Amino acid sequence: ETGVTQTPRHLVMGMTNKKSLKCEQHLGHNAMYWYKQSAKKPLELMFVYNFKEQTENNSVPSRFSPECPNSSHLFLHLHTLQPEDSALYLCASSQGSGTTGNTIYFGEGSWLTVV
Amino acid sequence: GENVEQHPSTLSVQEGDSAVIKCTYSDSASNYFPWYKQELGKRPQLIIDIRSNVGEKKDQRIAVTLNKTAKHFSLHITETQPEDSAVYFCAASKNQGGKLIFGQGTELSVKP
């Protein structure tokens, strides 16, 4: 299943590093999302993009900077992260806002460890 | 905004028994309720969903019920098997928002 692909799958970075997570969807969807999944916690919505426009920022710290150049690609730029930011970052896509039954499809996730 | 509460957080059953996971939501405008299964180290995957115009939906051993008045919905798994062991998430959304708000997850363990 390669509908939503994420790279890298694993990333270890220092607190002063700058790195980026990449997501690509091949489903023809118009909405893309970043979710954070920490141990023993629910899936936390971070950002929502519809037709390349950011429609939601769920009070995410500015050290996380999303970029959506087109409806198929989504990036999450990371800089000066903290150890508590270590988590699984899941990208997802869906048909788009306003669609009945907005089924979301997830990528495999990027495991991030901040040291 | 929408808030989704899920219970229990862990559930252990014997193979062949039934398992029930319950969720409540806060926003009466929510009209789409999917359930996701996440196996260890893998992505969450949709297993069943229900829209607000129906009260129950079944797919083989899995069923979901919705009570709009009480704002709660439940996942029922019958004749559980060890491969059903995973974390299950409920979620809710509205058409206009598109985004899904997830419950806290239930770790289901099916003992052979």
mmCIF file of C-alpha atoms in Angstrom:
data_model
loop_
_atom_site.group_PDB
_atom_site.id
_atom_site.type_symbol
_atom_site.label_atom_id
_atom_site.label_comp_id
_atom_site.label_asym_id
_atom_site.label_seq_id
_atom_site.Cartn_x
_atom_site.Cartn_y
_atom_site.Cartn_z
ATOM 1 C CA GLU A 1 0.000 0.000 0.000
ATOM 2 C CA THR A 2 1.737 3.198 -1.159
ATOM 3 C CA GLY A 3 -1.080 5.755 -1.067
ATOM 4 C CA VAL A 4 0.691 8.018 1.407
ATOM 5 C CA THR A 5 4.454 7.762 1.720
ATOM 6 C CA GLN A 6 6.643 9.402 4.330
ATOM 7 C CA THR A 7 10.393 9.900 4.507
ATOM 8 C CA PRO A 8 12.495 9.401 6.440
ATOM 9 C CA ARG A 9 10.976 6.572 8.450
ATOM 10 C CA HIS A 10 13.401 7.156 11.295
ATOM 11 C CA LEU A 11 15.242 10.339 12.259
ATOM 12 C CA VAL A 12 17.549 11.150 15.144
ATOM 13 C CA MET A 13 18.453 14.803 15.539
ATOM 14 C CA GLY A 14 20.115 17.054 18.032
ATOM 15 C CA MET A 15 18.332 19.989 19.580
ATOM 16 C CA THR A 16 20.258 22.465 17.433
ATOM 17 C CA ASN A 17 19.739 20.631 14.132
ATOM 18 C CA LYS A 18 17.421 21.531 11.295
ATOM 19 C CA LYS A 19 15.696 18.684 9.497
ATOM 20 C CA SER A 20 12.576 18.092 7.462
ATOM 21 C CA LEU A 21 9.968 15.358 7.191
ATOM 22 C CA LYS A 22 8.449 14.717 3.785
ATOM 23 C CA CYS A 23 5.061 13.337 2.828
ATOM 24 C CA GLU A 24 3.632 12.515 -0.583
ATOM 25 C CA GLN A 25 0.173 11.232 -1.419
ATOM 26 C CA HIS A 26 -0.783 9.443 -4.623
ATOM 27 C CA LEU A 27 -4.530 9.339 -4.002
ATOM 28 C CA GLY A 28 -5.586 12.541 -5.746
ATOM 29 C CA HIS A 29 -6.694 14.039 -2.452
ATOM 30 C CA ASN A 30 -6.967 17.742 -1.713
ATOM 31 C CA ALA A 31 -6.392 17.787 2.036
ATOM 32 C CA MET A 32 -3.269 16.821 3.948
ATOM 33 C CA TYR A 33 -2.568 16.631 7.650
ATOM 34 C CA TRP A 34 0.197 16.273 10.180
ATOM 35 C CA TYR A 35 -0.569 14.323 13.355
ATOM 36 C CA LYS A 36 1.722 13.686 16.313
ATOM 37 C CA GLN A 37 1.529 10.411 18.201
ATOM 38 C CA SER A 38 3.378 10.146 21.505
ATOM 39 C CA ALA A 39 3.574 7.096 23.721
ATOM 40 C CA LYS A 40 0.362 6.506 25.624
ATOM 41 C CA LYS A 41 -1.302 9.560 24.055
ATOM 42 C CA PRO A 42 -3.974 10.020 21.429
ATOM 43 C CA LEU A 43 -3.307 11.175 17.915
ATOM 44 C CA GLU A 44 -2.869 14.943 18.135
ATOM 45 C CA LEU A 45 -3.785 17.015 15.107
ATOM 46 C CA MET A 46 -1.057 19.541 14.297
ATOM 47 C CA PHE A 47 -1.807 21.098 10.912
ATOM 48 C CA VAL A 48 -4.433 20.884 8.190
ATOM 49 C CA TYR A 49 -4.008 21.941 4.577
ATOM 50 C CA ASN A 50 -6.815 22.163 2.040
ATOM 51 C CA PHE A 51 -5.892 22.871 -1.573
ATOM 52 C CA LYS A 52 -2.400 23.947 -0.421
ATOM 53 C CA GLU A 53 -3.783 26.467 2.063
ATOM 54 C CA GLN A 54 -3.287 26.017 5.774
ATOM 55 C CA THR A 55 -6.712 25.859 7.384
ATOM 56 C CA GLU A 56 -5.716 24.766 10.861
ATOM 57 C CA ASN A 57 -2.792 25.218 13.205
ATOM 58 C CA ASN A 58 -3.593 23.476 16.452
ATOM 59 C CA SER A 59 -1.461 25.727 18.664
ATOM 60 C CA VAL A 60 1.719 24.064 17.487
ATOM 61 C CA PRO A 61 5.044 25.641 18.612
ATOM 62 C CA SER A 62 6.855 27.609 15.938
ATOM 63 C CA ARG A 63 9.783 25.170 15.999
ATOM 64 C CA PHE A 64 7.503 23.065 13.769
ATOM 65 C CA SER A 65 7.016 24.738 10.397
ATOM 66 C CA PRO A 66 4.801 23.089 7.773
ATOM 67 C CA GLU A 67 5.002 23.639 4.035
ATOM 68 C CA CYS A 68 2.572 22.495 1.372
ATOM 69 C CA PRO A 69 3.823 23.355 -2.129
ATOM 70 C CA ASN A 70 0.983 21.470 -3.823
ATOM 71 C CA SER A 71 -1.878 19.143 -2.961
ATOM 72 C CA SER A 72 0.343 16.060 -3.222
ATOM 73 C CA HIS A 73 3.261 17.109 -1.046
ATOM 74 C CA LEU A 74 3.567 18.155 2.559
ATOM 75 C CA PHE A 75 6.664 18.931 4.579
ATOM 76 C CA LEU A 76 7.315 19.479 8.251
ATOM 77 C CA HIS A 77 10.428 21.540 8.899
ATOM 78 C CA LEU A 78 12.003 20.994 12.297
ATOM 79 C CA HIS A 79 14.405 23.274 14.132
ATOM 80 C CA THR A 80 15.598 23.682 17.718
ATOM 81 C CA LEU A 81 13.406 20.824 18.898
ATOM 82 C CA GLN A 82 13.164 19.575 22.463
ATOM 83 C CA PRO A 83 13.483 15.979 23.716
ATOM 84 C CA GLU A 84 9.744 15.965 24.466
ATOM 85 C CA ASP A 85 9.132 16.408 20.748
ATOM 86 C CA SER A 86 10.284 12.834 20.216
ATOM 87 C CA ALA A 87 7.295 10.996 18.778
ATOM 88 C CA LEU A 88 5.814 9.352 15.723
ATOM 89 C CA TYR A 89 4.763 11.978 13.181
ATOM 90 C CA LEU A 90 2.004 10.793 10.916
ATOM 91 C CA CYS A 91 1.069 12.399 7.655
ATOM 92 C CA ALA A 92 -2.410 11.797 6.280
ATOM 93 C CA SER A 93 -4.586 12.813 3.378
ATOM 94 C CA SER A 94 -8.278 12.900 2.540
ATOM 95 C CA GLN A 95 -10.596 13.982 -0.214
ATOM 96 C CA GLY A 96 -10.935 17.395 1.367
ATOM 97 C CA SER A 97 -12.947 19.748 3.451
ATOM 98 C CA GLY A 98 -16.647 19.698 2.758
ATOM 99 C CA THR A 99 -16.687 16.097 1.610
ATOM 100 C CA THR A 100 -19.149 13.805 3.319
ATOM 101 C CA GLY A 101 -17.423 11.041 5.206
ATOM 102 C CA ASN A 102 -13.968 12.464 5.163
ATOM 103 C CA THR A 103 -11.957 9.220 5.309
ATOM 104 C CA ILE A 104 -8.381 9.886 6.247
ATOM 105 C CA TYR A 105 -5.530 7.698 5.006
ATOM 106 C CA PHE A 106 -2.316 7.650 6.989
ATOM 107 C CA GLY A 107 1.276 7.227 5.974
ATOM 108 C CA GLU A 108 3.575 4.832 7.837
ATOM 109 C CA GLY A 109 4.919 7.665 9.957
ATOM 110 C CA SER A 110 8.314 9.117 10.755
ATOM 111 C CA TRP A 111 9.819 8.129 14.086
ATOM 112 C CA LEU A 112 11.608 11.178 15.447
ATOM 113 C CA THR A 113 14.064 11.074 18.331
ATOM 114 C CA VAL A 114 15.487 14.341 19.653
ATOM 115 C CA VAL A 115 18.696 13.955 21.638
ATOM 116 C CA GLY B 1 -13.958 22.528 19.624
ATOM 117 C CA GLU B 2 -14.728 18.833 19.381
ATOM 118 C CA ASN B 3 -13.625 16.524 22.170
ATOM 119 C CA VAL B 4 -13.737 12.739 21.930
ATOM 120 C CA GLU B 5 -13.514 10.515 24.998
ATOM 121 C CA GLN B 6 -12.774 6.802 24.612
ATOM 122 C CA HIS B 7 -13.077 3.961 27.130
ATOM 123 C CA PRO B 8 -11.600 1.683 28.263
ATOM 124 C CA SER B 9 -7.936 2.493 27.742
ATOM 125 C CA THR B 10 -7.027 -1.196 27.904
ATOM 126 C CA LEU B 11 -9.142 -4.269 27.310
ATOM 127 C CA SER B 12 -8.174 -7.908 27.644
ATOM 128 C CA VAL B 13 -10.449 -10.691 26.417
ATOM 129 C CA GLN B 14 -10.217 -14.400 25.763
ATOM 130 C CA GLU B 15 -10.198 -15.587 22.182
ATOM 131 C CA GLY B 16 -13.759 -16.073 21.014
ATOM 132 C CA ASP B 17 -15.244 -13.530 23.401
ATOM 133 C CA SER B 18 -16.707 -10.196 22.341
ATOM 134 C CA ALA B 19 -15.065 -6.812 22.854
ATOM 135 C CA VAL B 20 -16.816 -3.458 23.146
ATOM 136 C CA ILE B 21 -15.158 -0.042 23.014
ATOM 137 C CA LYS B 22 -17.145 3.112 23.686
ATOM 138 C CA CYS B 23 -16.666 6.747 22.672
ATOM 139 C CA THR B 24 -18.484 9.968 23.405
ATOM 140 C CA TYR B 25 -18.213 13.223 21.504
ATOM 141 C CA SER B 26 -19.030 16.778 22.436
ATOM 142 C CA ASP B 27 -19.959 18.556 19.200
ATOM 143 C CA SER B 28 -23.515 17.755 18.132
ATOM 144 C CA ALA B 29 -22.633 18.899 14.592
ATOM 145 C CA SER B 30 -20.246 15.963 14.124
ATOM 146 C CA ASN B 31 -21.646 13.584 11.551
ATOM 147 C CA TYR B 32 -18.904 11.156 10.597
ATOM 148 C CA PHE B 33 -17.438 8.568 12.989
ATOM 149 C CA PRO B 34 -14.644 6.266 11.817
ATOM 150 C CA TRP B 35 -12.743 3.621 13.739
ATOM 151 C CA TYR B 36 -9.057 2.952 13.138
ATOM 152 C CA LYS B 37 -6.930 -0.041 14.080
ATOM 153 C CA GLN B 38 -3.227 0.432 14.704
ATOM 154 C CA GLU B 39 -1.028 -2.620 15.027
ATOM 155 C CA LEU B 40 2.311 -2.280 16.747
ATOM 156 C CA GLY B 41 4.725 -0.239 14.660
ATOM 157 C CA LYS B 42 2.232 0.326 11.858
ATOM 158 C CA ARG B 43 -0.008 3.094 10.611
ATOM 159 C CA PRO B 44 -3.618 3.516 11.783
ATOM 160 C CA GLN B 45 -5.952 1.920 9.262
ATOM 161 C CA LEU B 46 -9.668 2.470 8.836
ATOM 162 C CA ILE B 47 -11.703 -0.614 9.745
ATOM 163 C CA ILE B 48 -15.253 0.719 9.757
ATOM 164 C CA ASP B 49 -17.091 4.026 9.785
ATOM 165 C CA ILE B 50 -20.604 5.297 10.325
ATOM 166 C CA ARG B 51 -22.427 8.431 9.289
ATOM 167 C CA SER B 52 -24.986 10.224 11.370
ATOM 168 C CA ASN B 53 -27.927 9.177 9.207
ATOM 169 C CA VAL B 54 -27.652 5.535 10.334
ATOM 170 C CA GLY B 55 -27.715 3.916 13.740
ATOM 171 C CA GLU B 56 -25.752 0.732 13.105
ATOM 172 C CA LYS B 57 -23.372 -0.727 10.578
ATOM 173 C CA LYS B 58 -21.874 -4.213 10.363
ATOM 174 C CA ASP B 59 -18.953 -5.708 8.514
ATOM 175 C CA GLN B 60 -18.426 -9.396 9.283
ATOM 176 C CA ARG B 61 -17.264 -9.592 12.939
ATOM 177 C CA ILE B 62 -17.189 -5.833 13.402
ATOM 178 C CA ALA B 63 -20.125 -3.537 14.090
ATOM 179 C CA VAL B 64 -20.510 0.080 15.089
ATOM 180 C CA THR B 65 -23.533 1.674 16.739
ATOM 181 C CA LEU B 66 -24.340 5.368 17.009
ATOM 182 C CA ASN B 67 -26.644 7.153 19.412
ATOM 183 C CA LYS B 68 -26.872 10.772 18.238
ATOM 184 C CA THR B 69 -29.093 11.856 21.095
ATOM 185 C CA ALA B 70 -26.616 10.690 23.697
ATOM 186 C CA LYS B 71 -23.626 11.585 21.485
ATOM 187 C CA HIS B 72 -21.924 8.259 21.826
ATOM 188 C CA PHE B 73 -20.859 5.485 19.517
ATOM 189 C CA SER B 74 -19.405 2.048 20.095
ATOM 190 C CA LEU B 75 -17.300 -0.574 18.350
ATOM 191 C CA HIS B 76 -18.281 -4.220 18.783
ATOM 192 C CA ILE B 77 -15.967 -7.067 17.816
ATOM 193 C CA THR B 78 -17.415 -10.567 18.039
ATOM 194 C CA GLU B 79 -15.564 -13.891 18.081
ATOM 195 C CA THR B 80 -12.289 -12.140 18.780
ATOM 196 C CA GLN B 81 -9.057 -13.599 17.441
ATOM 197 C CA PRO B 82 -5.426 -12.989 18.488
ATOM 198 C CA GLU B 83 -4.875 -10.953 15.318
ATOM 199 C CA ASP B 84 -7.474 -8.477 16.586
ATOM 200 C CA SER B 85 -4.924 -7.413 19.205
ATOM 201 C CA ALA B 86 -4.043 -3.786 18.480
ATOM 202 C CA VAL B 87 -4.815 -0.240 19.541
ATOM 203 C CA TYR B 88 -8.216 0.973 18.354
ATOM 204 C CA PHE B 89 -9.042 4.665 17.914
ATOM 205 C CA CYS B 90 -12.427 6.240 17.469
ATOM 206 C CA ALA B 91 -12.763 9.642 15.815
ATOM 207 C CA ALA B 92 -15.328 12.261 14.919
ATOM 208 C CA SER B 93 -15.550 14.976 12.302
ATOM 209 C CA LYS B 94 -17.860 17.451 10.610
ATOM 210 C CA ASN B 95 -18.197 17.866 6.866
ATOM 211 C CA GLN B 96 -16.975 21.404 6.780
ATOM 212 C CA GLY B 97 -13.978 20.921 8.997
ATOM 213 C CA GLY B 98 -12.767 17.734 7.393
ATOM 214 C CA LYS B 99 -10.333 17.097 10.214
ATOM 215 C CA LEU B 100 -10.681 14.089 12.469
ATOM 216 C CA ILE B 101 -10.493 14.393 16.243
ATOM 217 C CA PHE B 102 -9.389 11.145 17.806
ATOM 218 C CA GLY B 103 -10.153 9.455 21.083
ATOM 219 C CA GLN B 104 -7.363 8.358 23.396
ATOM 220 C CA GLY B 105 -7.196 4.840 22.044
ATOM 221 C CA THR B 106 -7.954 1.385 23.475
ATOM 222 C CA GLU B 107 -5.283 -1.271 23.645
ATOM 223 C CA LEU B 108 -7.065 -4.546 22.966
ATOM 224 C CA SER B 109 -5.362 -7.790 23.884
ATOM 225 C CA VAL B 110 -6.917 -11.078 22.779
ATOM 226 C CA LYS B 111 -5.497 -14.027 24.686
ATOM 227 C CA PRO B 112 -5.461 -17.410 22.930
#
